[in-house]
Amino acid sequence: MARFGYHASHEQFSPRALLDYAVLAEAAGFDCIMSSDHFHPWSERQGQSGFAWSWMGAAMQATTLPFGLITAPGYRYHPAIVAQAAATLCQMYEDRLWWALGSGQAINEAITGMAWPDKQERNARLGECVEVIRALFAGETVTHRGRIDVVEAKLYSLPKRPPLLFGGAVTEETAAWLGHWADGLITIQAETDKLRRIIDAFRSNGGDGKPLLLQVALSWGQTDTEAEASALDQWGPLAAGGEVNWDLRRPSDFDVATRFVRGEDIRRGVLVSSDPQRHQAWLAAFVELGFEEILLHQVGRNQKAFIDLFGGQLLPELR
């Protein structure tokens, strides 16, 4: 049976508010929680961006749910440091953390002043980070020289079991590449045919039998007009498509690049409707594709109403 999670969006809400929402989500019946990990928000209108790793410790202490987080090692995070952070959480909260690794976006990772590479180079850098992280979780003393340098690093506070390392992919090519090394796949909602191709690419390149996770951006409101307006206001900056989302560096750049985004544009990446039954049908279709965990990101600011409605009514019906 698929699990349904609440997505904690640090770009949109203060860490204190997100902690309250996590507690509410558990009480409402959500099965798990996923956290974003940003340095900047996507838009000046979003206006927040707390440090996810600090928040995770507090949120896991305040709840009993499993948590997931997607991050990009190799730029603002050295892989040894972020491995230490994950190991600490796993030791304190046994078997409650999964961890997804991605190649990152310039809006978060370019802050260190490093040259921002193309996708092929970012994947190669991620591959080295994965090798380092796995070796550290195995208790090894790690020295590695390449795109990432590590000298005699060893984790002393290790959990009994390391977290599952998921790979993040939005294309068939990336899904095929990470099928060889990732413990599972996480992707974002798309048309059914595209999702099937991504899943097939992952499974046929070493991912067969590994878990599949899906992050779903949706906008629910009291009316369709309200739901669309909320999506445009809060998630419009991600509607440009192409390489824009990976390469722009500032929230204000996203605001300028997407100032002419329309309702029909935002609906290509966000499930927009005031009808709970329509959202339920969308989610049921994702379950049919084989996703074991579906993480719901309500992009509007009406988080409590969303948690109450979806956790209390929709998710029990889907189960």
mmCIF file with all atom_site columns, C-alpha atoms in Angstrom, residues 6-7 9 11-13 42 45-46 189 215-221 226-238 266 269-273 279 296-303 306:
data_model
loop_
_atom_site.group_PDB
_atom_site.id
_atom_site.type_symbol
_atom_site.label_atom_id
_atom_site.label_alt_id
_atom_site.label_comp_id
_atom_site.label_asym_id
_atom_site.label_entity_id
_atom_site.label_seq_id
_atom_site.pdbx_PDB_ins_code
_atom_site.Cartn_x
_atom_site.Cartn_y
_atom_site.Cartn_z
_atom_site.occupancy
_atom_site.B_iso_or_equiv
_atom_site.pdbx_formal_charge
_atom_site.auth_seq_id
_atom_site.auth_comp_id
_atom_site.auth_asym_id
_atom_site.auth_atom_id
_atom_site.pdbx_PDB_model_num
ATOM 1  C CA . TYR A 1 6   ? 3.606  15.867 3.679   1.00 0.00 ? 6   TYR A CA 1
ATOM 2  C CA . HIS A 1 7   ? 6.230  18.051 2.000   1.00 0.00 ? 7   HIS A CA 1
ATOM 3  C CA . SER A 1 9   ? 8.740  23.581 1.948   1.00 0.00 ? 9   SER A CA 1
ATOM 4  C CA . GLU A 1 11  ? 11.326 28.160 0.744   1.00 0.00 ? 11  GLU A CA 1
ATOM 5  C CA . GLN A 1 12  ? 7.799  29.190 1.680   1.00 0.00 ? 12  GLN A CA 1
ATOM 6  C CA . PHE A 1 13  ? 7.468  28.937 5.459   1.00 0.00 ? 13  PHE A CA 1
ATOM 7  C CA . TRP A 1 42  ? 12.642 30.237 -5.664  1.00 0.00 ? 42  TRP A CA 1
ATOM 8  C CA . ARG A 1 45  ? 7.475  36.277 -2.729  1.00 0.00 ? 45  ARG A CA 1
ATOM 9  C CA . GLN A 1 46  ? 8.185  33.009 -0.930  1.00 0.00 ? 46  GLN A CA 1
ATOM 10 C CA . GLN A 1 189 ? 4.908  14.283 -11.206 1.00 0.00 ? 189 GLN A CA 1
ATOM 11 C CA . GLN A 1 215 ? 6.966  14.274 -5.238  1.00 0.00 ? 215 GLN A CA 1
ATOM 12 C CA . VAL A 1 216 ? 3.661  15.866 -6.270  1.00 0.00 ? 216 VAL A CA 1
ATOM 13 C CA . ALA A 1 217 ? 3.158  19.629 -6.473  1.00 0.00 ? 217 ALA A CA 1
ATOM 14 C CA . LEU A 1 218 ? -0.521 20.501 -6.136  1.00 0.00 ? 218 LEU A CA 1
ATOM 15 C CA . SER A 1 219 ? -2.658 23.519 -5.422  1.00 0.00 ? 219 SER A CA 1
ATOM 16 C CA . TRP A 1 220 ? -5.992 23.096 -3.689  1.00 0.00 ? 220 TRP A CA 1
ATOM 17 C CA . GLY A 1 221 ? -8.228 26.000 -2.728  1.00 0.00 ? 221 GLY A CA 1
ATOM 18 C CA . GLU A 1 226 ? -8.109 30.625 -5.756  1.00 0.00 ? 226 GLU A CA 1
ATOM 19 C CA . ALA A 1 227 ? -6.146 27.430 -6.390  1.00 0.00 ? 227 ALA A CA 1
ATOM 20 C CA . GLU A 1 228 ? -4.713 28.762 -9.656  1.00 0.00 ? 228 GLU A CA 1
ATOM 21 C CA . ALA A 1 229 ? -3.860 32.161 -8.187  1.00 0.00 ? 229 ALA A CA 1
ATOM 22 C CA . SER A 1 230 ? -2.030 30.513 -5.275  1.00 0.00 ? 230 SER A CA 1
ATOM 23 C CA . ALA A 1 231 ? -0.057 28.299 -7.629  1.00 0.00 ? 231 ALA A CA 1
ATOM 24 C CA . LEU A 1 232 ? 0.936  31.247 -9.826  1.00 0.00 ? 232 LEU A CA 1
ATOM 25 C CA . ASP A 1 233 ? 1.959  33.356 -6.852  1.00 0.00 ? 233 ASP A CA 1
ATOM 26 C CA . GLN A 1 234 ? 3.998  30.724 -5.027  1.00 0.00 ? 234 GLN A CA 1
ATOM 27 C CA . TRP A 1 235 ? 5.132  28.238 -7.676  1.00 0.00 ? 235 TRP A CA 1
ATOM 28 C CA . GLY A 1 236 ? 5.038  30.260 -10.898 1.00 0.00 ? 236 GLY A CA 1
ATOM 29 C CA . PRO A 1 237 ? 8.830  30.774 -10.870 1.00 0.00 ? 237 PRO A CA 1
ATOM 30 C CA . LEU A 1 238 ? 9.314  27.066 -11.568 1.00 0.00 ? 238 LEU A CA 1
ATOM 31 C CA . ILE A 1 266 ? 1.419  26.521 -14.195 1.00 0.00 ? 266 ILE A CA 1
ATOM 32 C CA . GLY A 1 269 ? 3.694  21.337 -13.437 1.00 0.00 ? 269 GLY A CA 1
ATOM 33 C CA . VAL A 1 270 ? 1.146  21.734 -10.637 1.00 0.00 ? 270 VAL A CA 1
ATOM 34 C CA . LEU A 1 271 ? -2.104 19.820 -10.142 1.00 0.00 ? 271 LEU A CA 1
ATOM 35 C CA . VAL A 1 272 ? -4.588 22.690 -9.770  1.00 0.00 ? 272 VAL A CA 1
ATOM 36 C CA . SER A 1 273 ? -8.172 22.115 -8.632  1.00 0.00 ? 273 SER A CA 1
ATOM 37 C CA . HIS A 1 279 ? -6.976 15.362 -6.570  1.00 0.00 ? 279 HIS A CA 1
ATOM 38 C CA . LEU A 1 296 ? 2.357  15.943 -1.389  1.00 0.00 ? 296 LEU A CA 1
ATOM 39 C CA . HIS A 1 297 ? 3.507  19.534 -1.717  1.00 0.00 ? 297 HIS A CA 1
ATOM 40 C CA . GLN A 1 298 ? 0.611  21.947 -1.345  1.00 0.00 ? 298 GLN A CA 1
ATOM 41 C CA . VAL A 1 299 ? 2.150  25.010 -3.004  1.00 0.00 ? 299 VAL A CA 1
ATOM 42 C CA . GLY A 1 300 ? -0.442 27.435 -1.621  1.00 0.00 ? 300 GLY A CA 1
ATOM 43 C CA . ARG A 1 301 ? -0.141 29.049 1.774   1.00 0.00 ? 301 ARG A CA 1
ATOM 44 C CA . ASN A 1 302 ? -3.299 27.415 3.204   1.00 0.00 ? 302 ASN A CA 1
ATOM 45 C CA . GLN A 1 303 ? -1.343 24.595 4.803   1.00 0.00 ? 303 GLN A CA 1
ATOM 46 C CA . PHE A 1 306 ? -4.849 21.311 3.255   1.00 0.00 ? 306 PHE A CA 1
#
